[in-house]
């Protein structure tokens, strides 16, 4: 907390927002957005107040997965109203530049958008603000950590060697910018056929092994399942099925792990403030 009279520099906590959690991946297409969307819905269904920022400037898919693509309204005080689906408030680059045109921008504009999404959206009180990052290790993370203190990051990967190679770069990046990694998620882990056969497509277990190697928590695995893809495309993510639904359960298990890890970090940071 900034003391009275102290210069307003560096990252500033957002009033009313308890935890900010980034979801990153390293490699593109591993299902980071699908995890971020279903995780947000699971957190909301578990009774938390949740916001979701789609900061994936190259492929802002959150509006489609959340079933709403209209432009957000701007209030008299130049604040954006987030959209809300399934109890999750969200904002996306895709709402500002809808359709198929890419948003072409340079670093400073990008930084401005990230700041706006954090500071000029009427989030209200939130327990968790989830930020879906673009793949890779670029500018968005820098903008994010310069603007707000992050509670932590979740890194999504498949179990394949190439995805994990890039996931390790993401881990290294979070380390470099002093963001605690809350844990790793393995997406598209294995595929269960209707006859009960299980197919290992991308090297199931690889992400858990990487987590062990880095002494980081493994938060859980999600099956490769056509229903998950369909849920995203139709704007009805599978997490809507609730914690008892076989398909949604993995996301609820991951959400509970994320809550526990985030609480640990929040508790530790409280201790630091109390000591100083
Ligand atoms: N567990 C899963 N089972 C089946 N399909 C999945 C699963 N997870 C994601 N998908 C599908 O894979 C595709 C890529 O997912 P998604 O857009 O979430 O990836 P991403 O890592 O966010 O991609 P990028 O950041 O590169 O745009 C989507 O069509 C999505 O529906």
PDB file of C-alpha atoms and ligand atoms in Angstrom:
ATOM      1  CA  UNK A   1       0.000   0.000   0.000  1.00  0.00           C
ATOM      2  CA  UNK A   2       1.354   3.428  -0.920  1.00  0.00           C
ATOM      3  CA  UNK A   3       1.782   5.689   2.101  1.00  0.00           C
ATOM      4  CA  UNK A   4       0.159   9.140   2.090  1.00  0.00           C
ATOM      5  CA  UNK A   5       2.382  11.599   0.278  1.00  0.00           C
ATOM      6  CA  UNK A   6       4.384   8.830  -1.382  1.00  0.00           C
ATOM      7  CA  UNK A   7       4.957   9.213  -5.148  1.00  0.00           C
ATOM      8  CA  UNK A   8       2.513   7.160  -7.221  1.00  0.00           C
ATOM      9  CA  UNK A   9       5.146   5.152  -9.071  1.00  0.00           C
ATOM     10  CA  UNK A  10       5.510   1.539 -10.050  1.00  0.00           C
ATOM     11  CA  UNK A  11       2.728  -1.022  -9.927  1.00  0.00           C
ATOM     12  CA  UNK A  12      -0.323   0.049  -7.920  1.00  0.00           C
ATOM     13  CA  UNK A  13      -2.821  -2.387  -6.429  1.00  0.00           C
ATOM     14  CA  UNK A  14      -6.289  -1.996  -7.929  1.00  0.00           C
ATOM     15  CA  UNK A  15      -8.776  -0.893  -5.276  1.00  0.00           C
ATOM     16  CA  UNK A  16     -11.390  -3.554  -4.586  1.00  0.00           C
ATOM     17  CA  UNK A  17      -9.529  -6.304  -6.455  1.00  0.00           C
ATOM     18  CA  UNK A  18      -8.066  -8.931  -4.191  1.00  0.00           C
ATOM     19  CA  UNK A  19      -5.973 -11.064  -6.551  1.00  0.00           C
ATOM     20  CA  UNK A  20      -4.725 -10.663 -10.119  1.00  0.00           C
ATOM     21  CA  UNK A  21      -3.734 -13.925 -11.788  1.00  0.00           C
ATOM     22  CA  UNK A  22      -2.185 -14.185 -15.257  1.00  0.00           C
ATOM     23  CA  UNK A  23      -2.662 -17.259 -17.424  1.00  0.00           C
ATOM     24  CA  UNK A  24       0.234 -17.769 -19.825  1.00  0.00           C
ATOM     25  CA  UNK A  25       1.576 -20.529 -21.997  1.00  0.00           C
ATOM     26  CA  UNK A  26       4.740 -19.968 -23.966  1.00  0.00           C
ATOM     27  CA  UNK A  27       3.433 -21.878 -26.967  1.00  0.00           C
ATOM     28  CA  UNK A  28       0.307 -20.794 -28.846  1.00  0.00           C
ATOM     29  CA  UNK A  29      -2.668 -23.044 -29.349  1.00  0.00           C
ATOM     30  CA  UNK A  30      -2.162 -25.194 -26.257  1.00  0.00           C
ATOM     31  CA  UNK A  31      -5.532 -24.115 -24.849  1.00  0.00           C
ATOM     32  CA  UNK A  32      -4.555 -21.234 -22.588  1.00  0.00           C
ATOM     33  CA  UNK A  33      -7.720 -19.221 -23.329  1.00  0.00           C
ATOM     34  CA  UNK A  34      -9.927 -22.269 -22.882  1.00  0.00           C
ATOM     35  CA  UNK A  35      -8.338 -22.821 -19.476  1.00  0.00           C
ATOM     36  CA  UNK A  36      -8.639 -19.115 -18.538  1.00  0.00           C
ATOM     37  CA  UNK A  37     -12.341 -19.003 -19.510  1.00  0.00           C
ATOM     38  CA  UNK A  38     -13.307 -22.268 -17.796  1.00  0.00           C
ATOM     39  CA  UNK A  39     -11.218 -21.412 -14.732  1.00  0.00           C
ATOM     40  CA  UNK A  40     -13.009 -18.044 -14.456  1.00  0.00           C
ATOM     41  CA  UNK A  41     -16.432 -19.684 -14.726  1.00  0.00           C
ATOM     42  CA  UNK A  42     -15.472 -22.349 -12.177  1.00  0.00           C
ATOM     43  CA  UNK A  43     -14.255 -19.662  -9.728  1.00  0.00           C
ATOM     44  CA  UNK A  44     -17.539 -17.769 -10.187  1.00  0.00           C
ATOM     45  CA  UNK A  45     -19.587 -20.928  -9.685  1.00  0.00           C
ATOM     46  CA  UNK A  46     -17.619 -21.578  -6.489  1.00  0.00           C
ATOM     47  CA  UNK A  47     -19.041 -18.292  -5.210  1.00  0.00           C
ATOM     48  CA  UNK A  48     -16.258 -15.839  -6.014  1.00  0.00           C
ATOM     49  CA  UNK A  49     -16.487 -12.474  -7.751  1.00  0.00           C
ATOM     50  CA  UNK A  50     -14.496 -12.861 -10.948  1.00  0.00           C
ATOM     51  CA  UNK A  51     -13.238 -10.656 -13.762  1.00  0.00           C
ATOM     52  CA  UNK A  52     -11.452 -11.779 -16.920  1.00  0.00           C
ATOM     53  CA  UNK A  53      -9.205  -9.637 -19.110  1.00  0.00           C
ATOM     54  CA  UNK A  54      -8.506 -10.963 -22.590  1.00  0.00           C
ATOM     55  CA  UNK A  55      -5.065  -9.504 -23.251  1.00  0.00           C
ATOM     56  CA  UNK A  56      -4.357 -11.872 -26.124  1.00  0.00           C
ATOM     57  CA  UNK A  57      -3.898  -9.159 -28.704  1.00  0.00           C
ATOM     58  CA  UNK A  58      -3.047 -11.616 -31.481  1.00  0.00           C
ATOM     59  CA  UNK A  59      -6.061 -13.873 -31.022  1.00  0.00           C
ATOM     60  CA  UNK A  60      -8.676 -12.411 -28.687  1.00  0.00           C
ATOM     61  CA  UNK A  61     -11.039 -15.390 -28.449  1.00  0.00           C
ATOM     62  CA  UNK A  62     -12.614 -14.708 -25.045  1.00  0.00           C
ATOM     63  CA  UNK A  63     -15.743 -12.943 -26.444  1.00  0.00           C
ATOM     64  CA  UNK A  64     -16.600 -15.926 -28.631  1.00  0.00           C
ATOM     65  CA  UNK A  65     -16.056 -18.376 -25.785  1.00  0.00           C
ATOM     66  CA  UNK A  66     -18.118 -16.193 -23.413  1.00  0.00           C
ATOM     67  CA  UNK A  67     -20.910 -15.866 -25.983  1.00  0.00           C
ATOM     68  CA  UNK A  68     -20.937 -12.059 -26.315  1.00  0.00           C
ATOM     69  CA  UNK A  69     -19.184  -9.841 -28.822  1.00  0.00           C
ATOM     70  CA  UNK A  70     -20.891  -6.431 -28.486  1.00  0.00           C
ATOM     71  CA  UNK A  71     -18.767  -3.345 -27.831  1.00  0.00           C
ATOM     72  CA  UNK A  72     -18.572  -2.314 -24.190  1.00  0.00           C
ATOM     73  CA  UNK A  73     -20.346   0.918 -23.267  1.00  0.00           C
ATOM     74  CA  UNK A  74     -18.341   3.864 -22.009  1.00  0.00           C
ATOM     75  CA  UNK A  75     -19.678   5.857 -19.065  1.00  0.00           C
ATOM     76  CA  UNK A  76     -19.594   9.661 -18.654  1.00  0.00           C
ATOM     77  CA  UNK A  77     -16.407   9.421 -16.608  1.00  0.00           C
ATOM     78  CA  UNK A  78     -14.661   7.596 -19.523  1.00  0.00           C
ATOM     79  CA  UNK A  79     -14.803   4.232 -17.801  1.00  0.00           C
ATOM     80  CA  UNK A  80     -15.631   1.063 -19.734  1.00  0.00           C
ATOM     81  CA  UNK A  81     -18.410  -1.214 -18.523  1.00  0.00           C
ATOM     82  CA  UNK A  82     -17.237  -4.816 -18.710  1.00  0.00           C
ATOM     83  CA  UNK A  83     -19.565  -7.353 -20.316  1.00  0.00           C
ATOM     84  CA  UNK A  84     -20.822 -10.135 -18.093  1.00  0.00           C
ATOM     85  CA  UNK A  85     -21.476 -13.783 -18.950  1.00  0.00           C
ATOM     86  CA  UNK A  86     -22.091 -16.641 -16.525  1.00  0.00           C
ATOM     87  CA  UNK A  87     -21.300 -14.436 -13.531  1.00  0.00           C
ATOM     88  CA  UNK A  88     -17.896 -13.422 -14.959  1.00  0.00           C
ATOM     89  CA  UNK A  89     -17.202  -9.805 -15.931  1.00  0.00           C
ATOM     90  CA  UNK A  90     -14.925  -9.572 -18.932  1.00  0.00           C
ATOM     91  CA  UNK A  91     -13.235  -7.217 -21.344  1.00  0.00           C
ATOM     92  CA  UNK A  92     -11.289  -8.030 -24.482  1.00  0.00           C
ATOM     93  CA  UNK A  93      -9.219  -6.505 -27.226  1.00  0.00           C
ATOM     94  CA  UNK A  94     -11.669  -8.368 -29.479  1.00  0.00           C
ATOM     95  CA  UNK A  95     -14.551  -6.150 -28.262  1.00  0.00           C
ATOM     96  CA  UNK A  96     -12.681  -3.018 -29.264  1.00  0.00           C
ATOM     97  CA  UNK A  97     -11.644  -4.363 -32.651  1.00  0.00           C
ATOM     98  CA  UNK A  98     -14.410  -6.868 -33.477  1.00  0.00           C
ATOM     99  CA  UNK A  99     -14.588  -8.932 -36.636  1.00  0.00           C
ATOM    100  CA  UNK A 100     -11.669 -10.424 -38.445  1.00  0.00           C
ATOM    101  CA  UNK A 101      -9.420  -7.370 -38.653  1.00  0.00           C
ATOM    102  CA  UNK A 102      -6.271  -7.695 -36.563  1.00  0.00           C
ATOM    103  CA  UNK A 103      -5.466  -4.898 -34.173  1.00  0.00           C
ATOM    104  CA  UNK A 104      -2.083  -3.700 -35.381  1.00  0.00           C
ATOM    105  CA  UNK A 105      -0.250  -1.778 -32.705  1.00  0.00           C
ATOM    106  CA  UNK A 106       3.106  -0.771 -31.396  1.00  0.00           C
ATOM    107  CA  UNK A 107       4.416  -1.261 -27.883  1.00  0.00           C
ATOM    108  CA  UNK A 108       3.225   2.042 -26.338  1.00  0.00           C
ATOM    109  CA  UNK A 109      -0.341   1.542 -27.589  1.00  0.00           C
ATOM    110  CA  UNK A 110      -0.325  -1.975 -26.263  1.00  0.00           C
ATOM    111  CA  UNK A 111       0.841  -0.728 -22.882  1.00  0.00           C
ATOM    112  CA  UNK A 112      -1.955   1.845 -22.923  1.00  0.00           C
ATOM    113  CA  UNK A 113      -4.579  -0.815 -23.624  1.00  0.00           C
ATOM    114  CA  UNK A 114      -3.360  -3.033 -20.795  1.00  0.00           C
ATOM    115  CA  UNK A 115      -3.426  -0.071 -18.402  1.00  0.00           C
ATOM    116  CA  UNK A 116      -6.940   0.836 -19.562  1.00  0.00           C
ATOM    117  CA  UNK A 117      -8.197  -2.698 -19.093  1.00  0.00           C
ATOM    118  CA  UNK A 118      -6.870  -2.687 -15.559  1.00  0.00           C
ATOM    119  CA  UNK A 119      -7.617   0.865 -14.459  1.00  0.00           C
ATOM    120  CA  UNK A 120     -10.430   2.191 -16.649  1.00  0.00           C
ATOM    121  CA  UNK A 121     -12.901  -0.652 -16.504  1.00  0.00           C
ATOM    122  CA  UNK A 122     -15.673  -0.638 -13.912  1.00  0.00           C
ATOM    123  CA  UNK A 123     -14.673  -3.919 -12.324  1.00  0.00           C
ATOM    124  CA  UNK A 124     -16.201  -3.145  -8.960  1.00  0.00           C
ATOM    125  CA  UNK A 125     -15.172  -5.504  -6.184  1.00  0.00           C
ATOM    126  CA  UNK A 126     -13.508  -8.701  -7.367  1.00  0.00           C
ATOM    127  CA  UNK A 127     -11.947 -11.655  -5.610  1.00  0.00           C
ATOM    128  CA  UNK A 128     -10.054 -12.754  -8.720  1.00  0.00           C
ATOM    129  CA  UNK A 129      -9.106 -10.899 -11.869  1.00  0.00           C
ATOM    130  CA  UNK A 130      -7.831 -13.438 -14.404  1.00  0.00           C
ATOM    131  CA  UNK A 131      -5.684 -12.147 -17.276  1.00  0.00           C
ATOM    132  CA  UNK A 132      -5.434 -14.262 -20.422  1.00  0.00           C
ATOM    133  CA  UNK A 133      -2.024 -13.428 -21.883  1.00  0.00           C
ATOM    134  CA  UNK A 134      -0.948 -13.760 -25.498  1.00  0.00           C
ATOM    135  CA  UNK A 135       1.311 -16.744 -26.136  1.00  0.00           C
ATOM    136  CA  UNK A 136       5.017 -16.118 -25.814  1.00  0.00           C
ATOM    137  CA  UNK A 137       7.060 -14.025 -23.488  1.00  0.00           C
ATOM    138  CA  UNK A 138       6.471 -10.502 -24.742  1.00  0.00           C
ATOM    139  CA  UNK A 139       5.412  -6.972 -24.006  1.00  0.00           C
ATOM    140  CA  UNK A 140       2.015  -7.644 -22.451  1.00  0.00           C
ATOM    141  CA  UNK A 141       3.522  -9.247 -19.366  1.00  0.00           C
ATOM    142  CA  UNK A 142       5.907  -6.333 -18.945  1.00  0.00           C
ATOM    143  CA  UNK A 143       3.006  -3.861 -19.215  1.00  0.00           C
ATOM    144  CA  UNK A 144       1.004  -5.899 -16.759  1.00  0.00           C
ATOM    145  CA  UNK A 145       3.694  -6.111 -14.080  1.00  0.00           C
ATOM    146  CA  UNK A 146       4.486  -2.420 -14.501  1.00  0.00           C
ATOM    147  CA  UNK A 147       0.849  -1.555 -13.849  1.00  0.00           C
ATOM    148  CA  UNK A 148      -0.343  -3.877 -11.060  1.00  0.00           C
ATOM    149  CA  UNK A 149       1.224  -6.235  -8.555  1.00  0.00           C
ATOM    150  CA  UNK A 150       0.359  -9.734  -9.780  1.00  0.00           C
ATOM    151  CA  UNK A 151      -0.639 -12.349  -7.243  1.00  0.00           C
ATOM    152  CA  UNK A 152       0.748 -15.031  -9.516  1.00  0.00           C
ATOM    153  CA  UNK A 153       0.672 -16.822 -12.829  1.00  0.00           C
ATOM    154  CA  UNK A 154      -0.713 -20.105 -14.107  1.00  0.00           C
ATOM    155  CA  UNK A 155       1.227 -21.712 -16.965  1.00  0.00           C
ATOM    156  CA  UNK A 156      -0.657 -23.948 -19.395  1.00  0.00           C
ATOM    157  CA  UNK A 157       1.069 -26.531 -21.576  1.00  0.00           C
ATOM    158  CA  UNK A 158       0.400 -29.806 -23.263  1.00  0.00           C
ATOM    159  CA  UNK A 159       2.690 -32.665 -22.334  1.00  0.00           C
ATOM    160  CA  UNK A 160       4.582 -32.496 -25.622  1.00  0.00           C
ATOM    161  CA  UNK A 161       8.275 -31.738 -25.721  1.00  0.00           C
ATOM    162  CA  UNK A 162       7.896 -28.658 -27.907  1.00  0.00           C
ATOM    163  CA  UNK A 163       5.086 -27.142 -25.813  1.00  0.00           C
ATOM    164  CA  UNK A 164       7.080 -27.787 -22.653  1.00  0.00           C
ATOM    165  CA  UNK A 165      10.177 -26.237 -24.160  1.00  0.00           C
ATOM    166  CA  UNK A 166       8.192 -23.006 -24.609  1.00  0.00           C
ATOM    167  CA  UNK A 167       6.448 -23.388 -21.229  1.00  0.00           C
ATOM    168  CA  UNK A 168       9.902 -23.403 -19.592  1.00  0.00           C
ATOM    169  CA  UNK A 169      10.593 -20.057 -21.279  1.00  0.00           C
ATOM    170  CA  UNK A 170       7.355 -18.724 -19.817  1.00  0.00           C
ATOM    171  CA  UNK A 171       8.407 -19.981 -16.369  1.00  0.00           C
ATOM    172  CA  UNK A 172      11.750 -18.257 -16.794  1.00  0.00           C
ATOM    173  CA  UNK A 173      10.047 -15.033 -17.903  1.00  0.00           C
ATOM    174  CA  UNK A 174       7.762 -14.963 -14.843  1.00  0.00           C
ATOM    175  CA  UNK A 175      10.821 -15.575 -12.694  1.00  0.00           C
ATOM    176  CA  UNK A 176      12.644 -12.659 -14.338  1.00  0.00           C
ATOM    177  CA  UNK A 177       9.780 -10.254 -13.683  1.00  0.00           C
ATOM    178  CA  UNK A 178       9.327 -11.549 -10.112  1.00  0.00           C
ATOM    179  CA  UNK A 179       5.907 -13.076 -10.639  1.00  0.00           C
ATOM    180  CA  UNK A 180       5.266 -16.183  -8.594  1.00  0.00           C
ATOM    181  CA  UNK A 181       4.100 -19.169 -10.640  1.00  0.00           C
ATOM    182  CA  UNK A 182       1.090 -20.623  -8.799  1.00  0.00           C
ATOM    183  CA  UNK A 183       1.441 -23.803 -10.819  1.00  0.00           C
ATOM    184  CA  UNK A 184       1.178 -25.607 -14.153  1.00  0.00           C
ATOM    185  CA  UNK A 185      -1.840 -27.070 -15.935  1.00  0.00           C
ATOM    186  CA  UNK A 186      -1.638 -29.824 -18.516  1.00  0.00           C
ATOM    187  CA  UNK A 187      -4.223 -29.299 -21.233  1.00  0.00           C
ATOM    188  CA  UNK A 188      -5.258 -31.881 -23.846  1.00  0.00           C
ATOM    189  CA  UNK A 189      -3.650 -34.406 -21.550  1.00  0.00           C
ATOM    190  CA  UNK A 190      -5.293 -37.583 -22.804  1.00  0.00           C
ATOM    191  CA  UNK A 191      -8.269 -38.592 -24.849  1.00  0.00           C
ATOM    192  CA  UNK A 192     -10.916 -41.025 -23.606  1.00  0.00           C
ATOM    193  CA  UNK A 193     -12.777 -42.887 -26.344  1.00  0.00           C
ATOM    194  CA  UNK A 194     -16.415 -43.956 -25.849  1.00  0.00           C
ATOM    195  CA  UNK A 195     -15.227 -47.596 -25.608  1.00  0.00           C
ATOM    196  CA  UNK A 196     -13.112 -46.690 -22.556  1.00  0.00           C
ATOM    197  CA  UNK A 197      -9.798 -46.711 -24.395  1.00  0.00           C
ATOM    198  CA  UNK A 198      -7.438 -43.904 -23.380  1.00  0.00           C
ATOM    199  CA  UNK A 199      -5.167 -42.365 -26.001  1.00  0.00           C
ATOM    200  CA  UNK A 200      -2.123 -40.392 -25.069  1.00  0.00           C
ATOM    201  CA  UNK A 201      -1.886 -37.759 -27.823  1.00  0.00           C
ATOM    202  CA  UNK A 202       0.552 -35.140 -26.536  1.00  0.00           C
ATOM    203  CA  UNK A 203       2.617 -37.008 -23.947  1.00  0.00           C
ATOM    204  CA  UNK A 204       0.446 -37.099 -20.825  1.00  0.00           C
ATOM    205  CA  UNK A 205       2.397 -36.470 -17.635  1.00  0.00           C
ATOM    206  CA  UNK A 206       5.024 -34.254 -19.242  1.00  0.00           C
ATOM    207  CA  UNK A 207       3.707 -31.103 -17.570  1.00  0.00           C
ATOM    208  CA  UNK A 208       3.572 -32.694 -14.121  1.00  0.00           C
ATOM    209  CA  UNK A 209       7.169 -33.840 -14.602  1.00  0.00           C
ATOM    210  CA  UNK A 210       8.211 -30.294 -15.557  1.00  0.00           C
ATOM    211  CA  UNK A 211       6.420 -28.932 -12.484  1.00  0.00           C
ATOM    212  CA  UNK A 212       8.370 -31.376 -10.286  1.00  0.00           C
ATOM    213  CA  UNK A 213      11.600 -30.413 -12.018  1.00  0.00           C
ATOM    214  CA  UNK A 214      10.981 -26.737 -11.192  1.00  0.00           C
ATOM    215  CA  UNK A 215       9.614 -27.507  -7.731  1.00  0.00           C
ATOM    216  CA  UNK A 216       6.300 -25.904  -8.661  1.00  0.00           C
ATOM    217  CA  UNK A 217       2.766 -27.113  -7.963  1.00  0.00           C
ATOM    218  CA  UNK A 218       0.991 -29.153 -10.627  1.00  0.00           C
ATOM    219  CA  UNK A 219      -2.577 -27.812 -10.631  1.00  0.00           C
ATOM    220  CA  UNK A 220      -4.248 -30.516 -12.707  1.00  0.00           C
ATOM    221  CA  UNK A 221      -4.872 -31.997 -16.138  1.00  0.00           C
ATOM    222  CA  UNK A 222      -7.688 -31.506 -18.642  1.00  0.00           C
ATOM    223  CA  UNK A 223      -8.584 -34.182 -21.202  1.00  0.00           C
ATOM    224  CA  UNK A 224      -8.453 -33.619 -24.941  1.00  0.00           C
ATOM    225  CA  UNK A 225     -12.193 -33.674 -25.511  1.00  0.00           C
ATOM    226  CA  UNK A 226     -14.233 -32.495 -28.522  1.00  0.00           C
ATOM    227  CA  UNK A 227     -16.940 -31.234 -26.135  1.00  0.00           C
ATOM    228  CA  UNK A 228     -14.449 -28.724 -24.709  1.00  0.00           C
ATOM    229  CA  UNK A 229     -13.752 -27.373 -28.188  1.00  0.00           C
ATOM    230  CA  UNK A 230     -17.469 -27.271 -29.006  1.00  0.00           C
ATOM    231  CA  UNK A 231     -18.251 -25.500 -25.722  1.00  0.00           C
ATOM    232  CA  UNK A 232     -15.732 -22.785 -26.575  1.00  0.00           C
ATOM    233  CA  UNK A 233     -16.952 -22.352 -30.141  1.00  0.00           C
ATOM    234  CA  UNK A 234     -20.610 -22.164 -29.060  1.00  0.00           C
ATOM    235  CA  UNK A 235     -20.000 -19.700 -26.247  1.00  0.00           C
ATOM    236  CA  UNK A 236     -21.080 -22.247 -23.653  1.00  0.00           C
ATOM    237  CA  UNK A 237     -17.870 -23.468 -21.957  1.00  0.00           C
ATOM    238  CA  UNK A 238     -18.036 -26.891 -20.308  1.00  0.00           C
ATOM    239  CA  UNK A 239     -17.381 -25.475 -16.810  1.00  0.00           C
ATOM    240  CA  UNK A 240     -21.037 -24.342 -16.890  1.00  0.00           C
ATOM    241  CA  UNK A 241     -21.845 -27.977 -16.116  1.00  0.00           C
ATOM    242  CA  UNK A 242     -20.768 -27.377 -12.515  1.00  0.00           C
ATOM    243  CA  UNK A 243     -18.422 -29.270 -10.183  1.00  0.00           C
ATOM    244  CA  UNK A 244     -20.364 -32.564 -10.368  1.00  0.00           C
ATOM    245  CA  UNK A 245     -20.232 -32.768 -14.168  1.00  0.00           C
ATOM    246  CA  UNK A 246     -17.578 -35.236 -15.347  1.00  0.00           C
ATOM    247  CA  UNK A 247     -16.255 -32.879 -18.044  1.00  0.00           C
ATOM    248  CA  UNK A 248     -16.292 -29.754 -15.898  1.00  0.00           C
ATOM    249  CA  UNK A 249     -14.761 -31.378 -12.819  1.00  0.00           C
ATOM    250  CA  UNK A 250     -11.142 -30.933 -13.965  1.00  0.00           C
ATOM    251  CA  UNK A 251     -11.628 -27.160 -14.155  1.00  0.00           C
ATOM    252  CA  UNK A 252     -13.167 -27.040 -10.681  1.00  0.00           C
ATOM    253  CA  UNK A 253     -10.277 -29.090  -9.260  1.00  0.00           C
ATOM    254  CA  UNK A 254      -7.842 -26.664 -10.915  1.00  0.00           C
ATOM    255  CA  UNK A 255      -9.830 -23.667  -9.623  1.00  0.00           C
ATOM    256  CA  UNK A 256      -9.623 -24.990  -6.040  1.00  0.00           C
ATOM    257  CA  UNK A 257      -5.859 -25.458  -6.388  1.00  0.00           C
ATOM    258  CA  UNK A 258      -5.503 -21.930  -7.796  1.00  0.00           C
ATOM    259  CA  UNK A 259      -7.503 -20.537  -4.869  1.00  0.00           C
ATOM    260  CA  UNK A 260      -5.271 -22.350  -2.349  1.00  0.00           C
ATOM    261  CA  UNK A 261      -2.036 -21.215  -4.000  1.00  0.00           C
ATOM    262  CA  UNK A 262      -3.285 -17.623  -4.406  1.00  0.00           C
ATOM    263  CA  UNK A 263      -4.339 -17.539  -0.756  1.00  0.00           C
ATOM    264  CA  UNK A 264      -0.838 -18.692   0.243  1.00  0.00           C
ATOM    265  CA  UNK A 265       0.708 -15.843  -1.772  1.00  0.00           C
ATOM    266  CA  UNK A 266      -1.742 -13.256  -0.383  1.00  0.00           C
ATOM    267  CA  UNK A 267      -1.039 -14.489   3.147  1.00  0.00           C
ATOM    268  CA  UNK A 268       2.743 -14.266   2.609  1.00  0.00           C
ATOM    269  CA  UNK A 269       2.513 -10.742   1.160  1.00  0.00           C
ATOM    270  CA  UNK A 270       0.440  -9.696   4.198  1.00  0.00           C
ATOM    271  CA  UNK A 271       3.228 -10.965   6.462  1.00  0.00           C
ATOM    272  CA  UNK A 272       5.774  -8.943   4.506  1.00  0.00           C
ATOM    273  CA  UNK A 273       3.718  -5.755   4.919  1.00  0.00           C
ATOM    274  CA  UNK A 274       3.238  -6.425   8.636  1.00  0.00           C
ATOM    275  CA  UNK A 275       6.954  -6.944   9.261  1.00  0.00           C
ATOM    276  CA  UNK A 276       8.153  -3.866   7.375  1.00  0.00           C
TER     277      UNK A 276
HETATM  278  N1  LIG B   1      -8.927 -29.739 -23.657  1.00  0.00           N
HETATM  279  C1  LIG B   1      -9.315 -29.479 -24.886  1.00  0.00           C
HETATM  280  N2  LIG B   1      -9.943 -30.419 -25.650  1.00  0.00           N
HETATM  281  C2  LIG B   1     -10.323 -30.129 -26.923  1.00  0.00           C
HETATM  282  N3  LIG B   1     -10.113 -28.982 -27.541  1.00  0.00           N
HETATM  283  C3  LIG B   1      -9.495 -28.024 -26.822  1.00  0.00           C
HETATM  284  C4  LIG B   1      -9.073 -28.203 -25.470  1.00  0.00           C
HETATM  285  N4  LIG B   1      -8.491 -27.057 -25.037  1.00  0.00           N
HETATM  286  C5  LIG B   1      -8.546 -26.193 -26.066  1.00  0.00           C
HETATM  287  N5  LIG B   1      -9.145 -26.767 -27.139  1.00  0.00           N
HETATM  288  C6  LIG B   1      -9.373 -26.167 -28.458  1.00  0.00           C
HETATM  289  O1  LIG B   1      -8.101 -25.894 -29.032  1.00  0.00           O
HETATM  290  C7  LIG B   1      -8.110 -24.664 -29.738  1.00  0.00           C
HETATM  291  C8  LIG B   1      -7.061 -23.718 -29.156  1.00  0.00           C
HETATM  292  O2  LIG B   1      -7.452 -23.395 -27.824  1.00  0.00           O
HETATM  293  P1  LIG B   1      -7.219 -21.950 -27.210  1.00  0.00           P
HETATM  294  O3  LIG B   1      -7.697 -20.883 -28.143  1.00  0.00           O
HETATM  295  O4  LIG B   1      -7.771 -21.974 -25.845  1.00  0.00           O
HETATM  296  O5  LIG B   1      -5.638 -21.953 -27.178  1.00  0.00           O
HETATM  297  P2  LIG B   1      -4.618 -20.786 -26.811  1.00  0.00           P
HETATM  298  O6  LIG B   1      -3.439 -21.446 -26.207  1.00  0.00           O
HETATM  299  O7  LIG B   1      -5.304 -19.741 -26.001  1.00  0.00           O
HETATM  300  O8  LIG B   1      -4.281 -20.217 -28.228  1.00  0.00           O
HETATM  301  P3  LIG B   1      -3.590 -18.832 -28.625  1.00  0.00           P
HETATM  302  O9  LIG B   1      -3.218 -18.123 -27.363  1.00  0.00           O
HETATM  303  O10 LIG B   1      -2.429 -19.246 -29.453  1.00  0.00           O
HETATM  304  O11 LIG B   1      -4.659 -18.076 -29.394  1.00  0.00           O
HETATM  305  C9  LIG B   1      -9.528 -24.128 -29.613  1.00  0.00           C
HETATM  306  O12 LIG B   1     -10.267 -24.527 -30.730  1.00  0.00           O
HETATM  307  C10 LIG B   1     -10.076 -24.822 -28.374  1.00  0.00           C
HETATM  308  O13 LIG B   1     -11.483 -24.987 -28.388  1.00  0.00           O
END
